[in-house]
Amino acid sequence: LPQQVLRAYERAAGTTLPNAFLEGNFGPVRTEVTAEDLRVIEGAIPSDFPSGVYVRNGPNPQFEPINVEAPGLGRTVHHWFEGDAMLHAVRFDGGRCSYANRYVRTPDFEREAAAGESIFRGL
């Protein structure tokens, strides 16, 4: 019933309610970036800070996810755990810091890139 109420509201309002997993801090980062020699805004990197790389893996759909109407279930929605993998790396070396991020280019990522849109729906 809650799904039916939400869908009725969306139809009446002529809009789709936002998905918290696609906006704000959870929103996808679709641009690959390389930023060298980052400026420290406040404080300093300690002189004895060890050199190394911190890598974070996260989901970042390269295209708007597909929503599907499922009878009895309402619209399926994108979940934060779904999406194309992106690695984010912060490198510390000699008191300096850099950042880079890259999509993990799986065969399915390449298929969607070639199509120019999402071709797989969420789980």
XYZ file of N, CA, C and O in Angstrom:
492
model
N 0.805 -1.209 0.000
C 0.000 0.000 0.000
C 0.848 1.274 0.000
O 0.535 2.188 -0.753
N 1.938 1.373 0.808
C 2.728 2.613 0.758
C 3.268 2.915 -0.643
O 3.272 4.068 -1.057
N 3.687 1.889 -1.385
C 4.184 2.100 -2.745
C 3.080 2.669 -3.631
O 3.313 3.559 -4.435
N 1.847 2.149 -3.469
C 0.729 2.619 -4.286
C 0.414 4.085 -3.985
O 0.125 4.858 -4.890
N 0.487 4.467 -2.719
C 0.246 5.860 -2.337
C 1.313 6.762 -2.945
O 1.008 7.823 -3.500
N 2.580 6.340 -2.860
C 3.666 7.138 -3.445
C 3.502 7.280 -4.954
O 3.681 8.363 -5.507
N 3.165 6.187 -5.646
C 2.993 6.253 -7.098
C 1.826 7.168 -7.454
O 1.890 7.921 -8.425
N 0.723 7.090 -6.670
C -0.430 7.959 -6.937
C -0.041 9.421 -6.759
O -0.418 10.278 -7.560
N 0.730 9.731 -5.724
C 1.192 11.096 -5.509
C 2.053 11.552 -6.691
O 1.880 12.658 -7.202
N 2.991 10.696 -7.123
C 3.865 11.067 -8.237
C 3.062 11.338 -9.505
O 3.331 12.300 -10.220
N 2.078 10.484 -9.773
C 1.248 10.693 -10.973
C 0.482 12.008 -10.874
O 0.428 12.775 -11.824
N -0.105 12.288 -9.703
C -0.881 13.514 -9.522
C 0.001 14.755 -9.605
O -0.388 15.772 -10.183
N 1.210 14.655 -9.051
C 2.125 15.804 -9.053
C 2.877 15.932 -10.375
O 3.496 16.963 -10.639
N 2.843 14.884 -11.191
C 3.556 14.917 -12.465
C 5.070 14.892 -12.296
O 5.807 15.421 -13.120
N 5.530 14.271 -11.217
C 6.963 14.227 -10.944
C 7.314 12.914 -10.236
O 6.434 12.206 -9.760
N 8.565 12.612 -10.184
C 9.055 11.439 -9.460
C 9.735 11.920 -8.192
O 10.525 12.869 -8.236
N 9.417 11.295 -7.090
C 10.055 11.670 -5.833
C 11.556 11.398 -5.906
O 11.992 10.447 -6.546
N 12.364 12.225 -5.252
C 13.813 12.041 -5.306
C 14.249 10.749 -4.614
O 13.551 10.228 -3.748
N 15.396 10.244 -5.023
C 15.984 9.058 -4.415
C 17.203 9.519 -3.626
O 18.163 10.033 -4.196
N 17.172 9.319 -2.316
C 18.262 9.790 -1.447
C 19.608 9.181 -1.813
O 20.650 9.746 -1.496
N 19.598 8.024 -2.485
C 20.852 7.369 -2.847
C 21.452 7.935 -4.133
O 22.500 7.479 -4.583
N 20.776 8.895 -4.743
C 21.286 9.497 -5.981
C 21.502 10.995 -5.837
O 21.703 11.691 -6.828
N 21.449 11.501 -4.594
C 21.571 12.938 -4.371
C 22.470 13.221 -3.174
O 22.715 12.354 -2.339
N 22.919 14.461 -3.074
C 23.699 14.883 -1.908
C 24.971 14.075 -1.722
O 25.643 13.716 -2.699
N 25.282 13.747 -0.479
C 26.515 13.007 -0.183
C 26.527 11.621 -0.795
O 27.598 11.038 -0.985
N 25.356 11.054 -1.067
C 25.284 9.717 -1.669
C 25.254 9.785 -3.189
O 25.266 8.759 -3.856
N 25.162 10.976 -3.745
C 25.047 11.131 -5.188
C 26.268 10.611 -5.925
O 27.388 10.641 -5.412
N 26.063 10.104 -7.136
C 27.183 9.580 -7.903
C 28.190 10.656 -8.307
O 27.835 11.813 -8.497
N 29.429 10.253 -8.405
C 30.519 11.093 -8.918
C 30.794 10.545 -10.313
O 31.322 9.456 -10.456
N 30.400 11.261 -11.339
C 30.497 10.718 -12.697
C 31.710 11.221 -13.464
O 31.934 10.815 -14.591
N 32.497 12.071 -12.859
C 33.675 12.621 -13.528
C 34.934 12.004 -12.943
O 35.107 11.966 -11.731
N 35.803 11.530 -13.809
C 37.099 11.037 -13.354
C 38.042 12.234 -13.234
O 38.113 13.064 -14.138
N 38.735 12.316 -12.106
C 39.545 13.484 -11.774
C 40.944 13.043 -11.375
O 41.117 12.019 -10.723
N 41.927 13.828 -11.751
C 43.283 13.700 -11.220
C 43.674 15.079 -10.713
O 43.652 16.042 -11.471
N 43.986 15.169 -9.421
C 44.361 16.449 -8.816
C 45.691 16.260 -8.097
O 45.775 15.537 -7.103
N 46.721 16.881 -8.621
C 48.065 16.759 -8.057
C 48.351 17.896 -7.084
O 47.798 18.978 -7.216
N 49.241 17.640 -6.156
C 49.750 18.654 -5.229
C 48.627 19.511 -4.642
O 48.583 20.723 -4.809
N 47.703 18.834 -3.950
C 46.555 19.528 -3.362
C 46.990 20.511 -2.283
O 47.937 20.265 -1.543
N 46.284 21.614 -2.195
C 46.561 22.638 -1.197
C 45.905 22.231 0.120
O 44.736 21.847 0.161
N 46.639 22.313 1.208
C 46.090 22.047 2.535
C 45.349 23.300 2.972
O 45.922 24.385 3.014
N 44.064 23.175 3.274
C 43.230 24.330 3.609
C 43.459 24.786 5.037
O 43.487 25.976 5.325
N 43.619 23.844 5.940
C 43.796 24.199 7.342
C 44.789 23.222 7.963
O 44.736 22.020 7.709
N 45.706 23.720 8.772
C 46.699 22.853 9.408
C 47.795 22.465 8.435
O 48.076 23.186 7.479
N 48.385 21.312 8.663
C 49.477 20.847 7.800
C 49.561 19.335 7.864
O 49.131 18.713 8.840
N 50.108 18.750 6.831
C 50.394 17.316 6.855
C 51.668 17.155 7.675
O 52.684 17.792 7.363
N 51.636 16.359 8.728
C 52.834 16.213 9.570
C 54.048 15.773 8.748
O 53.927 14.961 7.825
N 55.218 16.309 9.067
C 56.432 15.996 8.301
C 56.799 14.518 8.384
O 57.412 13.981 7.474
N 56.394 13.856 9.466
C 56.723 12.436 9.600
C 55.557 11.528 9.183
O 55.568 10.328 9.436
N 54.554 12.117 8.500
C 53.413 11.309 8.038
C 53.915 10.312 7.004
O 54.626 10.680 6.063
N 53.581 9.021 7.161
C 54.116 8.018 6.234
C 53.570 8.179 4.814
O 52.412 8.539 4.623
N 54.396 7.907 3.840
C 53.959 7.916 2.442
C 53.086 6.693 2.205
O 53.327 5.624 2.775
N 52.072 6.865 1.392
C 51.187 5.751 1.083
C 49.940 6.217 0.383
O 49.781 7.399 0.077
N 49.060 5.252 0.125
C 47.828 5.528 -0.611
C 46.643 4.971 0.170
O 46.680 3.830 0.627
N 45.606 5.791 0.315
C 44.329 5.343 0.865
C 43.392 5.175 -0.324
O 43.202 6.108 -1.103
N 42.828 3.975 -0.484
C 41.930 3.700 -1.611
C 40.549 3.353 -1.071
O 40.428 2.545 -0.145
N 39.548 3.995 -1.648
C 38.153 3.702 -1.293
C 37.418 3.261 -2.544
O 37.583 3.819 -3.618
N 36.610 2.237 -2.391
C 35.811 1.711 -3.482
C 34.363 2.085 -3.198
O 33.907 1.974 -2.072
N 33.658 2.574 -4.205
C 32.262 2.930 -4.009
C 31.465 2.829 -5.292
O 32.030 2.806 -6.387
N 30.132 2.749 -5.179
C 29.279 2.661 -6.363
C 29.011 4.044 -6.959
O 28.728 4.988 -6.236
N 29.138 4.162 -8.236
C 28.865 5.411 -8.948
C 28.277 5.079 -10.308
O 29.016 4.851 -11.261
N 26.940 5.026 -10.422
C 26.373 4.716 -11.733
C 26.801 5.768 -12.756
O 26.704 6.958 -12.504
N 27.303 5.296 -13.905
C 27.754 6.255 -14.925
C 26.584 6.913 -15.643
O 26.737 7.988 -16.221
N 25.401 6.297 -15.598
C 24.196 6.860 -16.212
C 23.047 6.779 -15.210
O 23.113 6.034 -14.240
N 21.986 7.533 -15.474
C 20.804 7.493 -14.618
C 20.284 6.052 -14.562
O 20.088 5.418 -15.593
N 20.072 5.508 -13.355
C 19.590 4.128 -13.236
C 18.192 3.949 -13.828
O 17.407 4.893 -13.893
N 17.907 2.733 -14.215
C 16.600 2.383 -14.780
C 15.643 2.075 -13.634
O 15.953 1.284 -12.745
N 14.474 2.705 -13.639
C 13.400 2.361 -12.713
C 12.399 1.503 -13.462
O 12.068 1.786 -14.610
N 11.911 0.465 -12.826
C 10.999 -0.471 -13.461
C 9.741 -0.591 -12.615
O 9.820 -0.733 -11.396
N 8.578 -0.519 -13.261
C 7.323 -0.755 -12.547
C 7.126 -2.264 -12.436
O 7.180 -2.981 -13.425
N 6.943 -2.734 -11.212
C 6.717 -4.154 -10.970
C 5.322 -4.319 -10.373
O 5.054 -3.772 -9.307
N 4.423 -5.054 -11.038
C 3.055 -5.217 -10.510
C 3.089 -5.713 -9.062
O 3.802 -6.643 -8.732
N 2.325 -5.046 -8.214
C 2.243 -5.451 -6.813
C 3.359 -4.886 -5.950
O 3.241 -4.818 -4.744
N 4.472 -4.487 -6.571
C 5.601 -3.961 -5.803
C 5.793 -2.470 -5.991
O 6.483 -1.833 -5.222
N 5.207 -1.931 -7.038
C 5.459 -0.526 -7.336
C 6.780 -0.396 -8.082
O 7.330 -1.350 -8.596
N 7.300 0.807 -8.109
C 8.549 1.061 -8.831
C 9.730 0.527 -8.030
O 9.829 0.728 -6.833
N 10.622 -0.153 -8.689
C 11.867 -0.518 -8.033
C 12.734 0.730 -8.007
O 12.647 1.575 -8.889
N 13.540 0.880 -6.988
C 14.360 2.079 -6.866
C 15.826 1.710 -6.754
O 16.172 0.637 -6.282
N 16.646 2.625 -7.183
C 18.083 2.426 -7.102
C 18.527 2.400 -5.645
O 18.091 3.210 -4.839
N 19.387 1.458 -5.301
C 19.939 1.369 -3.952
C 21.400 1.791 -3.994
O 22.096 1.594 -4.989
N 21.861 2.343 -2.897
C 23.223 2.848 -2.780
C 24.277 1.809 -3.157
O 25.334 2.145 -3.678
N 24.044 0.539 -2.908
C 25.046 -0.501 -3.178
C 25.122 -0.872 -4.659
O 26.003 -1.613 -5.060
N 24.176 -0.407 -5.461
C 24.187 -0.728 -6.876
C 24.935 0.367 -7.638
O 25.014 1.497 -7.200
N 25.449 0.012 -8.766
C 26.137 1.018 -9.575
C 27.490 0.518 -10.030
O 27.975 -0.515 -9.591
N 28.087 1.266 -10.923
C 29.413 0.927 -11.438
C 30.447 1.262 -10.374
O 30.347 2.284 -9.698
N 31.432 0.403 -10.231
C 32.453 0.629 -9.202
C 33.386 1.759 -9.608
O 33.758 1.906 -10.772
N 33.744 2.584 -8.613
C 34.731 3.630 -8.816
C 35.711 3.576 -7.657
O 35.313 3.441 -6.502
N 36.982 3.648 -7.987
C 38.033 3.696 -6.970
C 38.469 5.143 -6.790
O 38.664 5.867 -7.764
N 38.600 5.549 -5.533
C 39.077 6.878 -5.174
C 40.385 6.680 -4.422
O 40.435 5.878 -3.482
N 41.439 7.361 -4.819
C 42.746 7.194 -4.183
C 43.299 8.542 -3.735
O 43.322 9.500 -4.502
N 43.735 8.592 -2.478
C 44.415 9.759 -1.933
C 45.838 9.318 -1.622
O 46.048 8.374 -0.868
N 46.802 9.979 -2.245
C 48.213 9.619 -2.066
C 48.915 10.679 -1.222
O 48.786 11.869 -1.468
N 49.637 10.206 -0.212
C 50.474 11.071 0.628
C 51.924 10.719 0.329
O 52.296 9.548 0.331
N 52.736 11.736 0.067
C 54.150 11.487 -0.239
C 54.964 12.747 0.058
O 54.762 13.786 -0.571
N 55.852 12.638 1.028
C 56.750 13.748 1.336
C 56.039 15.023 1.762
O 56.461 16.113 1.373
N 54.947 14.900 2.507
C 54.212 16.085 2.953
C 53.279 16.654 1.908
O 52.679 17.702 2.111
N 53.139 15.987 0.773
C 52.236 16.432 -0.292
C 51.116 15.417 -0.450
O 51.235 14.267 -0.043
N 50.035 15.859 -1.071
C 48.856 15.004 -1.211
C 48.280 15.162 -2.625
O 48.273 16.260 -3.171
N 47.803 14.054 -3.193
C 47.127 14.095 -4.490
C 45.901 13.185 -4.435
O 45.774 12.345 -3.544
N 45.008 13.356 -5.404
C 43.761 12.584 -5.456
C 43.504 12.163 -6.893
O 43.767 12.914 -7.839
N 42.961 10.965 -7.068
C 42.507 10.512 -8.385
C 41.355 9.532 -8.178
O 41.293 8.840 -7.165
N 40.440 9.496 -9.131
C 39.379 8.494 -9.106
C 39.197 7.936 -10.512
O 39.421 8.639 -11.502
N 38.818 6.670 -10.587
C 38.605 6.022 -11.875
C 37.508 4.972 -11.751
O 37.417 4.268 -10.737
N 36.690 4.876 -12.801
C 35.733 3.777 -12.881
C 36.499 2.472 -13.071
O 37.551 2.445 -13.713
N 35.935 1.387 -12.555
C 36.453 0.049 -12.828
C 35.761 -0.384 -14.117
O 34.537 -0.517 -14.162
N 36.530 -0.538 -15.157
C 35.963 -0.765 -16.489
C 35.720 -2.257 -16.743
O 36.495 -2.922 -17.411
N 34.602 -2.733 -16.202
C 34.187 -4.117 -16.409
C 33.561 -4.249 -17.798
O 33.221 -3.239 -18.430
N 33.366 -5.472 -18.281
C 32.679 -5.628 -19.570
C 31.285 -4.978 -19.582
O 30.897 -4.370 -20.576
N 30.532 -5.069 -18.478
C 29.206 -4.440 -18.431
C 29.305 -2.914 -18.415
O 28.473 -2.227 -19.008
N 30.312 -2.372 -17.754
C 30.536 -0.921 -17.788
C 30.763 -0.487 -19.232
O 30.183 0.500 -19.701
N 31.593 -1.211 -19.944
C 31.901 -0.869 -21.342
C 30.669 -1.000 -22.231
O 30.484 -0.192 -23.142
N 29.816 -1.998 -21.974
C 28.579 -2.145 -22.761
C 27.675 -0.933 -22.573
O 27.113 -0.410 -23.542
N 27.527 -0.480 -21.319
C 26.694 0.699 -21.082
C 27.335 1.961 -21.663
O 26.639 2.810 -22.210
N 28.656 2.071 -21.562
C 29.347 3.238 -22.134
C 29.104 3.294 -23.648
O 28.840 4.364 -24.198
N 29.174 2.140 -24.306
C 28.945 2.094 -25.749
C 27.494 2.442 -26.091
O 27.226 3.105 -27.095
N 26.549 2.025 -25.233
C 25.127 2.310 -25.464
C 24.784 3.755 -25.109
O 23.798 4.299 -25.601
N 25.593 4.381 -24.247
C 25.334 5.758 -23.836
C 24.196 5.895 -22.834
O 23.666 6.996 -22.644
N 23.821 4.789 -22.195
C 22.744 4.806 -21.201
C 22.790 3.522 -20.385
O 23.459 2.564 -20.754
N 22.027 3.521 -19.281
C 21.910 2.305 -18.472
C 21.184 1.241 -19.282
O 20.179 1.536 -19.932
N 21.692 0.028 -19.246
C 20.990 -1.081 -19.917
C 20.647 -2.185 -18.923
O 19.937 -3.117 -19.272
N 21.143 -2.079 -17.699
C 20.836 -3.057 -16.668
C 20.009 -2.385 -15.578
O 20.335 -1.278 -15.159
N 18.965 -3.031 -15.120
C 18.181 -2.469 -14.030
C 18.714 -3.007 -12.701
O 19.412 -4.003 -12.664
N 18.357 -2.347 -11.632
C 18.792 -2.753 -10.308
C 18.185 -4.076 -9.883
O 17.293 -4.622 -10.536
N 18.692 -4.578 -8.777
C 18.193 -5.847 -8.249
C 16.882 -5.695 -7.560
O 16.533 -4.712 -7.025
